[in-house]
Amino acid sequence: MKKNLIAGNWKMNASLEANDALVRAVLAGMGAQGADAFATVAVCVPAPYLAQVRALQSGSPLELGAQDVSCHEQGAFTGEVSAAMLREFGVRFCIVGHSERRQYHGETDAVVAQKAKIALAHGITPIVCVGETLEEREAGRTEETVKRQMAAVIHVNGHCISEICVAYEPVWAIGTGRTATPEQAQEVHALLRRQLAAATAHAERVHILYGGSMNAANAAGLLAQGDIDGGLVGGASLKAADFLQIIASAGRAAG
Ligand code: PEP
């Protein structure tokens, strides 16, 4: 049975002091729970803190993640961070196509697909985010939207598609305190799984995470769904106690 993947997305919230306390508390709590036995846990940190967090998590079961990667290999791309650079800092996971990047930085489906490809080429697992806006959901266009976003990634990544992670993140649920119900989330996860299955014989291997106001109270219900293989956790990953409770819920879902 595959382990759940619980990935924290710190977004642009961090400081040397806060990171130190948070990572130490998460590591201690993971040890006490024996989390390594039932979950893969990662924190996706702002790029300037990769070295700091790497020093804290190195040799531990906590994995290091990034929040974005350039779609270019190297060169004159001021401000960008390449996959090779992330890899040098021990990054194992990288979020790509987060709705905040699609919305505020104009990332298209094609750019997101290219980012997934370049991450894979450097041995980094992309966590590819897909999800509909409230307007799209209310217009009955959820399926069409997530399938279009996913199709671009499948098209560019071909047979490597079973190596990615997917995060279904309804945009209306991110940072809003509004969560998809377990049934709403499962419905979309199941259709994403079917779409992956049409492209690879190994669709069952792909972690499909739910993201959007996942917290200590709602995690267990979401993680109990058949096609929900973990969570991409924003706000609640900044509080060790909440993040640890979500990790514990993954253990209960596995057991
Ligand atoms: C996210 O940013 O990926 C996210 C899911 O945020 P939140 O948990 O705060 O809604």
PDB file of C-alpha atoms and ligand atoms in Angstrom:
ATOM      1  CA  MET A   1       0.000   0.000   0.000  1.00  0.00           C
ATOM      2  CA  LYS A   2       1.365   3.438  -0.852  1.00  0.00           C
ATOM      3  CA  LYS A   3       1.980   5.891   1.966  1.00  0.00           C
ATOM      4  CA  ASN A   4       0.021   9.110   2.114  1.00  0.00           C
ATOM      5  CA  LEU A   5       2.007  12.200   1.190  1.00  0.00           C
ATOM      6  CA  ILE A   6       1.481  15.241   3.395  1.00  0.00           C
ATOM      7  CA  ALA A   7       3.209  18.322   1.993  1.00  0.00           C
ATOM      8  CA  GLY A   8       3.234  21.701   3.700  1.00  0.00           C
ATOM      9  CA  ASN A   9       3.196  24.798   1.529  1.00  0.00           C
ATOM     10  CA  TRP A  10       4.603  27.639   3.611  1.00  0.00           C
ATOM     11  CA  LYS A  11       3.986  30.124   0.759  1.00  0.00           C
ATOM     12  CA  MET A  12       5.687  33.473   1.525  1.00  0.00           C
ATOM     13  CA  ASN A  13       5.594  32.961   5.293  1.00  0.00           C
ATOM     14  CA  ALA A  14       8.925  32.250   6.934  1.00  0.00           C
ATOM     15  CA  SER A  15      11.855  33.633   8.915  1.00  0.00           C
ATOM     16  CA  LEU A  16      15.043  32.029  10.150  1.00  0.00           C
ATOM     17  CA  GLU A  17      13.722  31.970  13.693  1.00  0.00           C
ATOM     18  CA  ALA A  18      10.218  30.726  12.874  1.00  0.00           C
ATOM     19  CA  ASN A  19      11.514  28.016  10.509  1.00  0.00           C
ATOM     20  CA  ASP A  20      13.905  26.695  13.112  1.00  0.00           C
ATOM     21  CA  ALA A  21      11.186  26.327  15.739  1.00  0.00           C
ATOM     22  CA  LEU A  22       8.638  24.893  13.289  1.00  0.00           C
ATOM     23  CA  VAL A  23      10.909  22.260  11.742  1.00  0.00           C
ATOM     24  CA  ARG A  24      12.250  21.142  15.114  1.00  0.00           C
ATOM     25  CA  ALA A  25       8.718  20.772  16.477  1.00  0.00           C
ATOM     26  CA  VAL A  26       7.513  18.884  13.384  1.00  0.00           C
ATOM     27  CA  LEU A  27      10.502  16.544  13.511  1.00  0.00           C
ATOM     28  CA  ALA A  28       9.968  15.827  17.208  1.00  0.00           C
ATOM     29  CA  GLY A  29       6.258  15.162  16.659  1.00  0.00           C
ATOM     30  CA  MET A  30       6.889  12.949  13.646  1.00  0.00           C
ATOM     31  CA  GLY A  31       9.343  10.923  15.694  1.00  0.00           C
ATOM     32  CA  ALA A  32       6.857  10.519  18.532  1.00  0.00           C
ATOM     33  CA  GLN A  33       4.124   9.355  16.101  1.00  0.00           C
ATOM     34  CA  GLY A  34       6.415   7.072  14.124  1.00  0.00           C
ATOM     35  CA  ALA A  35       5.117   8.978  11.092  1.00  0.00           C
ATOM     36  CA  ASP A  36       7.759   7.591   8.785  1.00  0.00           C
ATOM     37  CA  ALA A  37       5.993   4.228   8.850  1.00  0.00           C
ATOM     38  CA  PHE A  38       2.760   5.514   7.339  1.00  0.00           C
ATOM     39  CA  ALA A  39       3.361   8.881   5.631  1.00  0.00           C
ATOM     40  CA  THR A  40       5.835  10.766   3.517  1.00  0.00           C
ATOM     41  CA  VAL A  41       6.022  14.290   4.895  1.00  0.00           C
ATOM     42  CA  ALA A  42       7.530  17.297   3.133  1.00  0.00           C
ATOM     43  CA  VAL A  43       7.741  21.042   3.636  1.00  0.00           C
ATOM     44  CA  CYS A  44       7.836  23.305   0.572  1.00  0.00           C
ATOM     45  CA  VAL A  45       9.742  26.362   1.698  1.00  0.00           C
ATOM     46  CA  PRO A  46      10.613  29.728   0.124  1.00  0.00           C
ATOM     47  CA  ALA A  47      13.830  29.404  -1.903  1.00  0.00           C
ATOM     48  CA  PRO A  48      16.064  31.561   0.363  1.00  0.00           C
ATOM     49  CA  TYR A  49      15.465  29.141   3.238  1.00  0.00           C
ATOM     50  CA  LEU A  50      16.291  25.902   1.413  1.00  0.00           C
ATOM     51  CA  ALA A  51      19.797  25.738   2.891  1.00  0.00           C
ATOM     52  CA  GLN A  52      18.564  26.414   6.407  1.00  0.00           C
ATOM     53  CA  VAL A  53      15.789  23.834   6.263  1.00  0.00           C
ATOM     54  CA  ARG A  54      18.060  21.337   4.537  1.00  0.00           C
ATOM     55  CA  ALA A  55      20.474  21.559   7.473  1.00  0.00           C
ATOM     56  CA  LEU A  56      17.585  20.948   9.867  1.00  0.00           C
ATOM     57  CA  GLN A  57      15.942  18.028   8.017  1.00  0.00           C
ATOM     58  CA  SER A  58      18.975  16.328   6.523  1.00  0.00           C
ATOM     59  CA  GLY A  59      19.076  12.662   7.562  1.00  0.00           C
ATOM     60  CA  SER A  60      15.526  12.836   8.948  1.00  0.00           C
ATOM     61  CA  PRO A  61      12.297  11.478   7.443  1.00  0.00           C
ATOM     62  CA  LEU A  62      11.136  15.033   6.656  1.00  0.00           C
ATOM     63  CA  GLU A  63      11.552  15.774   2.942  1.00  0.00           C
ATOM     64  CA  LEU A  64      12.484  19.124   1.454  1.00  0.00           C
ATOM     65  CA  GLY A  65      10.321  20.806  -1.164  1.00  0.00           C
ATOM     66  CA  ALA A  66      10.269  24.006  -3.200  1.00  0.00           C
ATOM     67  CA  GLN A  67       7.301  26.102  -4.277  1.00  0.00           C
ATOM     68  CA  ASP A  68       8.200  26.784  -7.889  1.00  0.00           C
ATOM     69  CA  VAL A  69      10.870  26.104 -10.507  1.00  0.00           C
ATOM     70  CA  SER A  70      11.905  27.817 -13.716  1.00  0.00           C
ATOM     71  CA  CYS A  71      10.746  26.240 -16.965  1.00  0.00           C
ATOM     72  CA  HIS A  72      14.220  27.028 -18.368  1.00  0.00           C
ATOM     73  CA  GLU A  73      17.430  25.063 -17.793  1.00  0.00           C
ATOM     74  CA  GLN A  74      19.705  28.061 -17.137  1.00  0.00           C
ATOM     75  CA  GLY A  75      20.707  31.455 -18.468  1.00  0.00           C
ATOM     76  CA  ALA A  76      19.436  35.013 -18.597  1.00  0.00           C
ATOM     77  CA  PHE A  77      16.255  34.614 -16.535  1.00  0.00           C
ATOM     78  CA  THR A  78      16.683  37.107 -13.715  1.00  0.00           C
ATOM     79  CA  GLY A  79      14.981  36.083 -10.514  1.00  0.00           C
ATOM     80  CA  GLU A  80      14.316  32.501 -11.556  1.00  0.00           C
ATOM     81  CA  VAL A  81      15.528  29.374  -9.780  1.00  0.00           C
ATOM     82  CA  SER A  82      16.427  26.324 -11.870  1.00  0.00           C
ATOM     83  CA  ALA A  83      15.669  22.680 -11.189  1.00  0.00           C
ATOM     84  CA  ALA A  84      19.405  21.943 -11.091  1.00  0.00           C
ATOM     85  CA  MET A  85      19.828  24.544  -8.341  1.00  0.00           C
ATOM     86  CA  LEU A  86      16.963  23.069  -6.336  1.00  0.00           C
ATOM     87  CA  ARG A  87      18.446  19.619  -6.695  1.00  0.00           C
ATOM     88  CA  GLU A  88      21.805  20.859  -5.368  1.00  0.00           C
ATOM     89  CA  PHE A  89      19.986  21.826  -2.190  1.00  0.00           C
ATOM     90  CA  GLY A  90      18.433  18.391  -1.738  1.00  0.00           C
ATOM     91  CA  VAL A  91      14.959  19.275  -2.970  1.00  0.00           C
ATOM     92  CA  ARG A  92      12.823  16.184  -3.573  1.00  0.00           C
ATOM     93  CA  PHE A  93       9.437  17.783  -4.311  1.00  0.00           C
ATOM     94  CA  CYS A  94       8.461  20.969  -6.112  1.00  0.00           C
ATOM     95  CA  ILE A  95       5.002  22.507  -6.367  1.00  0.00           C
ATOM     96  CA  VAL A  96       4.216  23.571  -9.932  1.00  0.00           C
ATOM     97  CA  GLY A  97       1.194  25.403 -11.257  1.00  0.00           C
ATOM     98  CA  HIS A  98      -0.136  26.533  -7.900  1.00  0.00           C
ATOM     99  CA  SER A  99      -3.257  28.628  -8.528  1.00  0.00           C
ATOM    100  CA  GLU A 100      -1.519  31.668  -7.029  1.00  0.00           C
ATOM    101  CA  ARG A 101       1.143  31.384  -9.715  1.00  0.00           C
ATOM    102  CA  ARG A 102      -1.411  30.792 -12.449  1.00  0.00           C
ATOM    103  CA  GLN A 103      -3.436  33.774 -11.216  1.00  0.00           C
ATOM    104  CA  TYR A 104      -0.771  36.337 -10.241  1.00  0.00           C
ATOM    105  CA  HIS A 105       2.064  35.341 -12.571  1.00  0.00           C
ATOM    106  CA  GLY A 106       0.109  34.326 -15.651  1.00  0.00           C
ATOM    107  CA  GLU A 107       1.376  30.750 -15.747  1.00  0.00           C
ATOM    108  CA  THR A 108      -0.322  28.894 -18.565  1.00  0.00           C
ATOM    109  CA  ASP A 109      -1.053  25.171 -18.781  1.00  0.00           C
ATOM    110  CA  ALA A 110       1.871  24.854 -21.218  1.00  0.00           C
ATOM    111  CA  VAL A 111       4.327  26.538 -18.832  1.00  0.00           C
ATOM    112  CA  VAL A 112       3.140  24.370 -15.945  1.00  0.00           C
ATOM    113  CA  ALA A 113       3.623  21.247 -18.070  1.00  0.00           C
ATOM    114  CA  GLN A 114       7.160  22.353 -18.975  1.00  0.00           C
ATOM    115  CA  LYS A 115       7.971  22.994 -15.309  1.00  0.00           C
ATOM    116  CA  ALA A 116       6.813  19.474 -14.446  1.00  0.00           C
ATOM    117  CA  LYS A 117       9.018  18.094 -17.200  1.00  0.00           C
ATOM    118  CA  ILE A 118      12.143  19.963 -16.132  1.00  0.00           C
ATOM    119  CA  ALA A 119      11.641  18.989 -12.493  1.00  0.00           C
ATOM    120  CA  LEU A 120      11.354  15.312 -13.448  1.00  0.00           C
ATOM    121  CA  ALA A 121      14.465  15.562 -15.609  1.00  0.00           C
ATOM    122  CA  HIS A 122      16.382  16.681 -12.517  1.00  0.00           C
ATOM    123  CA  GLY A 123      15.065  13.975 -10.224  1.00  0.00           C
ATOM    124  CA  ILE A 124      12.531  16.215  -8.482  1.00  0.00           C
ATOM    125  CA  THR A 125       8.918  15.092  -8.118  1.00  0.00           C
ATOM    126  CA  PRO A 126       6.596  17.848  -9.301  1.00  0.00           C
ATOM    127  CA  ILE A 127       3.399  18.358  -7.324  1.00  0.00           C
ATOM    128  CA  VAL A 128       1.203  19.573 -10.164  1.00  0.00           C
ATOM    129  CA  CYS A 129      -1.712  21.690  -8.956  1.00  0.00           C
ATOM    130  CA  VAL A 130      -5.031  21.722 -10.779  1.00  0.00           C
ATOM    131  CA  GLY A 131      -8.342  23.185  -9.719  1.00  0.00           C
ATOM    132  CA  GLU A 132     -11.337  25.210 -10.744  1.00  0.00           C
ATOM    133  CA  THR A 133     -12.380  28.692  -9.654  1.00  0.00           C
ATOM    134  CA  LEU A 134     -15.698  29.291  -7.936  1.00  0.00           C
ATOM    135  CA  GLU A 135     -17.062  30.740 -11.159  1.00  0.00           C
ATOM    136  CA  GLU A 136     -16.064  27.604 -13.069  1.00  0.00           C
ATOM    137  CA  ARG A 137     -17.617  25.319 -10.441  1.00  0.00           C
ATOM    138  CA  GLU A 138     -20.851  27.251 -10.423  1.00  0.00           C
ATOM    139  CA  ALA A 139     -20.971  27.123 -14.220  1.00  0.00           C
ATOM    140  CA  GLY A 140     -20.629  23.322 -14.083  1.00  0.00           C
ATOM    141  CA  ARG A 141     -17.151  23.481 -15.614  1.00  0.00           C
ATOM    142  CA  THR A 142     -15.096  21.769 -12.897  1.00  0.00           C
ATOM    143  CA  GLU A 143     -14.438  18.611 -14.906  1.00  0.00           C
ATOM    144  CA  GLU A 144     -13.579  20.468 -18.101  1.00  0.00           C
ATOM    145  CA  THR A 145     -11.145  22.768 -16.238  1.00  0.00           C
ATOM    146  CA  VAL A 146      -9.173  20.181 -14.305  1.00  0.00           C
ATOM    147  CA  LYS A 147      -9.054  17.825 -17.298  1.00  0.00           C
ATOM    148  CA  ARG A 148      -7.684  20.601 -19.515  1.00  0.00           C
ATOM    149  CA  GLN A 149      -4.988  21.472 -16.953  1.00  0.00           C
ATOM    150  CA  MET A 150      -4.072  17.795 -16.517  1.00  0.00           C
ATOM    151  CA  ALA A 151      -4.111  17.029 -20.250  1.00  0.00           C
ATOM    152  CA  ALA A 152      -1.385  19.614 -20.893  1.00  0.00           C
ATOM    153  CA  VAL A 153       0.874  17.937 -18.341  1.00  0.00           C
ATOM    154  CA  ILE A 154       0.157  14.456 -19.706  1.00  0.00           C
ATOM    155  CA  HIS A 155       0.813  15.601 -23.259  1.00  0.00           C
ATOM    156  CA  VAL A 156       4.260  17.014 -22.468  1.00  0.00           C
ATOM    157  CA  ASN A 157       5.380  14.328 -20.020  1.00  0.00           C
ATOM    158  CA  GLY A 158       4.239  11.190 -21.860  1.00  0.00           C
ATOM    159  CA  HIS A 159       5.161   7.921 -20.233  1.00  0.00           C
ATOM    160  CA  CYS A 160       6.838   9.743 -17.273  1.00  0.00           C
ATOM    161  CA  ILE A 161       3.424  10.848 -16.078  1.00  0.00           C
ATOM    162  CA  SER A 162       3.274   8.150 -13.396  1.00  0.00           C
ATOM    163  CA  GLU A 163       6.271   9.850 -11.717  1.00  0.00           C
ATOM    164  CA  ILE A 164       4.407  13.062 -10.904  1.00  0.00           C
ATOM    165  CA  CYS A 165       2.178  13.962  -7.968  1.00  0.00           C
ATOM    166  CA  VAL A 166      -1.069  15.816  -8.537  1.00  0.00           C
ATOM    167  CA  ALA A 167      -2.779  18.189  -6.116  1.00  0.00           C
ATOM    168  CA  TYR A 168      -6.443  18.919  -6.644  1.00  0.00           C
ATOM    169  CA  GLU A 169      -6.847  22.383  -5.207  1.00  0.00           C
ATOM    170  CA  PRO A 170     -10.219  24.016  -5.823  1.00  0.00           C
ATOM    171  CA  VAL A 171      -9.292  27.692  -6.012  1.00  0.00           C
ATOM    172  CA  TRP A 172     -12.362  28.664  -3.991  1.00  0.00           C
ATOM    173  CA  ALA A 173     -11.099  26.579  -1.077  1.00  0.00           C
ATOM    174  CA  ILE A 174      -7.541  27.898  -0.872  1.00  0.00           C
ATOM    175  CA  GLY A 175      -6.934  30.060   2.168  1.00  0.00           C
ATOM    176  CA  THR A 176     -10.675  30.737   2.468  1.00  0.00           C
ATOM    177  CA  GLY A 177     -11.596  28.318   5.229  1.00  0.00           C
ATOM    178  CA  ARG A 178     -14.055  26.752   2.757  1.00  0.00           C
ATOM    179  CA  THR A 179     -13.211  23.122   2.096  1.00  0.00           C
ATOM    180  CA  ALA A 180     -14.522  20.775  -0.541  1.00  0.00           C
ATOM    181  CA  THR A 181     -16.550  18.047   1.112  1.00  0.00           C
ATOM    182  CA  PRO A 182     -14.863  14.633   1.073  1.00  0.00           C
ATOM    183  CA  GLU A 183     -17.416  13.548  -1.558  1.00  0.00           C
ATOM    184  CA  GLN A 184     -16.824  16.588  -3.786  1.00  0.00           C
ATOM    185  CA  ALA A 185     -13.069  16.061  -3.576  1.00  0.00           C
ATOM    186  CA  GLN A 186     -13.300  12.299  -4.189  1.00  0.00           C
ATOM    187  CA  GLU A 187     -15.398  12.877  -7.312  1.00  0.00           C
ATOM    188  CA  VAL A 188     -12.697  15.058  -8.860  1.00  0.00           C
ATOM    189  CA  HIS A 189      -9.856  12.802  -7.672  1.00  0.00           C
ATOM    190  CA  ALA A 190     -11.572   9.809  -9.281  1.00  0.00           C
ATOM    191  CA  LEU A 191     -11.910  11.591 -12.611  1.00  0.00           C
ATOM    192  CA  LEU A 192      -8.252  12.648 -12.479  1.00  0.00           C
ATOM    193  CA  ARG A 193      -7.303   9.033 -11.749  1.00  0.00           C
ATOM    194  CA  ARG A 194      -9.297   7.861 -14.767  1.00  0.00           C
ATOM    195  CA  GLN A 195      -7.610  10.477 -16.935  1.00  0.00           C
ATOM    196  CA  LEU A 196      -4.194   9.300 -15.730  1.00  0.00           C
ATOM    197  CA  ALA A 197      -5.185   5.671 -16.291  1.00  0.00           C
ATOM    198  CA  ALA A 198      -5.856   6.424 -19.935  1.00  0.00           C
ATOM    199  CA  ALA A 199      -2.241   7.636 -20.207  1.00  0.00           C
ATOM    200  CA  THR A 200      -0.328   5.157 -18.055  1.00  0.00           C
ATOM    201  CA  ALA A 201      -0.703   1.625 -16.754  1.00  0.00           C
ATOM    202  CA  HIS A 202       0.611   2.921 -13.408  1.00  0.00           C
ATOM    203  CA  ALA A 203      -2.053   5.486 -12.501  1.00  0.00           C
ATOM    204  CA  GLU A 204      -2.543   3.819  -9.112  1.00  0.00           C
ATOM    205  CA  ARG A 205       0.999   4.805  -8.158  1.00  0.00           C
ATOM    206  CA  VAL A 206       0.314   8.509  -8.589  1.00  0.00           C
ATOM    207  CA  HIS A 207      -0.334  10.432  -5.390  1.00  0.00           C
ATOM    208  CA  ILE A 208      -3.344  12.678  -5.861  1.00  0.00           C
ATOM    209  CA  LEU A 209      -3.378  15.143  -2.968  1.00  0.00           C
ATOM    210  CA  TYR A 210      -6.216  17.343  -1.838  1.00  0.00           C
ATOM    211  CA  GLY A 211      -5.453  20.992  -1.040  1.00  0.00           C
ATOM    212  CA  GLY A 212      -7.702  23.805   0.076  1.00  0.00           C
ATOM    213  CA  SER A 213      -8.137  24.689   3.745  1.00  0.00           C
ATOM    214  CA  MET A 214      -7.199  21.194   4.907  1.00  0.00           C
ATOM    215  CA  ASN A 215      -6.887  21.324   8.675  1.00  0.00           C
ATOM    216  CA  ALA A 216      -6.701  19.188  11.798  1.00  0.00           C
ATOM    217  CA  ALA A 217     -10.496  18.886  11.939  1.00  0.00           C
ATOM    218  CA  ASN A 218     -11.289  17.934   8.339  1.00  0.00           C
ATOM    219  CA  ALA A 219      -8.197  15.957   7.303  1.00  0.00           C
ATOM    220  CA  ALA A 220      -9.406  12.542   8.475  1.00  0.00           C
ATOM    221  CA  GLY A 221     -12.619  12.695   6.414  1.00  0.00           C
ATOM    222  CA  LEU A 222     -10.766  13.766   3.285  1.00  0.00           C
ATOM    223  CA  LEU A 223      -7.950  11.248   3.671  1.00  0.00           C
ATOM    224  CA  ALA A 224     -10.431   8.398   4.154  1.00  0.00           C
ATOM    225  CA  GLN A 225     -11.550   8.748   0.514  1.00  0.00           C
ATOM    226  CA  GLY A 226     -10.321   6.089  -1.887  1.00  0.00           C
ATOM    227  CA  ASP A 227      -8.571   8.383  -4.343  1.00  0.00           C
ATOM    228  CA  ILE A 228      -7.202  10.946  -1.879  1.00  0.00           C
ATOM    229  CA  ASP A 229      -3.591   9.995  -1.210  1.00  0.00           C
ATOM    230  CA  GLY A 230      -2.550  12.909   0.957  1.00  0.00           C
ATOM    231  CA  GLY A 231      -2.757  16.648   1.334  1.00  0.00           C
ATOM    232  CA  LEU A 232      -1.118  19.848   0.197  1.00  0.00           C
ATOM    233  CA  VAL A 233      -1.497  22.002   3.271  1.00  0.00           C
ATOM    234  CA  GLY A 234      -1.081  25.776   3.316  1.00  0.00           C
ATOM    235  CA  GLY A 235      -2.045  27.723   6.439  1.00  0.00           C
ATOM    236  CA  ALA A 236      -2.225  24.715   8.750  1.00  0.00           C
ATOM    237  CA  SER A 237       1.347  23.699   7.892  1.00  0.00           C
ATOM    238  CA  LEU A 238       2.645  26.812   9.663  1.00  0.00           C
ATOM    239  CA  LYS A 239       1.509  25.550  13.064  1.00  0.00           C
ATOM    240  CA  ALA A 240       3.366  22.456  14.188  1.00  0.00           C
ATOM    241  CA  ALA A 241       0.485  21.109  16.278  1.00  0.00           C
ATOM    242  CA  ASP A 242      -2.013  21.402  13.402  1.00  0.00           C
ATOM    243  CA  PHE A 243       0.366  19.960  10.828  1.00  0.00           C
ATOM    244  CA  LEU A 244       1.152  17.053  13.143  1.00  0.00           C
ATOM    245  CA  GLN A 245      -2.534  16.325  13.626  1.00  0.00           C
ATOM    246  CA  ILE A 246      -2.987  16.170   9.861  1.00  0.00           C
ATOM    247  CA  ILE A 247      -0.041  13.778   9.659  1.00  0.00           C
ATOM    248  CA  ALA A 248      -1.617  11.658  12.398  1.00  0.00           C
ATOM    249  CA  SER A 249      -4.879  11.568  10.407  1.00  0.00           C
ATOM    250  CA  ALA A 250      -2.904  10.111   7.492  1.00  0.00           C
ATOM    251  CA  GLY A 251      -1.821   7.353   9.855  1.00  0.00           C
ATOM    252  CA  ARG A 252      -5.385   6.609  10.863  1.00  0.00           C
ATOM    253  CA  ALA A 253      -6.492   6.601   7.207  1.00  0.00           C
ATOM    254  CA  ALA A 254      -3.699   4.102   6.424  1.00  0.00           C
ATOM    255  CA  GLY A 255      -4.498   1.884   9.394  1.00  0.00           C
TER     256      GLY A 255
HETATM  257  C1  PEP B   1      -2.226  25.886  -0.711  1.00  0.00           C
HETATM  258  O1  PEP B   1      -1.769  27.010  -0.773  1.00  0.00           O
HETATM  259  O2  PEP B   1      -1.753  25.010  -1.435  1.00  0.00           O
HETATM  260  C2  PEP B   1      -3.315  25.634   0.228  1.00  0.00           C
HETATM  261  C3  PEP B   1      -3.975  24.524   0.107  1.00  0.00           C
HETATM  262  O3  PEP B   1      -3.569  26.612   1.153  1.00  0.00           O
HETATM  263  P1  PEP B   1      -4.591  26.513   2.396  1.00  0.00           P
HETATM  264  O4  PEP B   1      -4.389  25.167   3.032  1.00  0.00           O
HETATM  265  O5  PEP B   1      -4.180  27.632   3.299  1.00  0.00           O
HETATM  266  O6  PEP B   1      -5.954  26.665   1.843  1.00  0.00           O
END
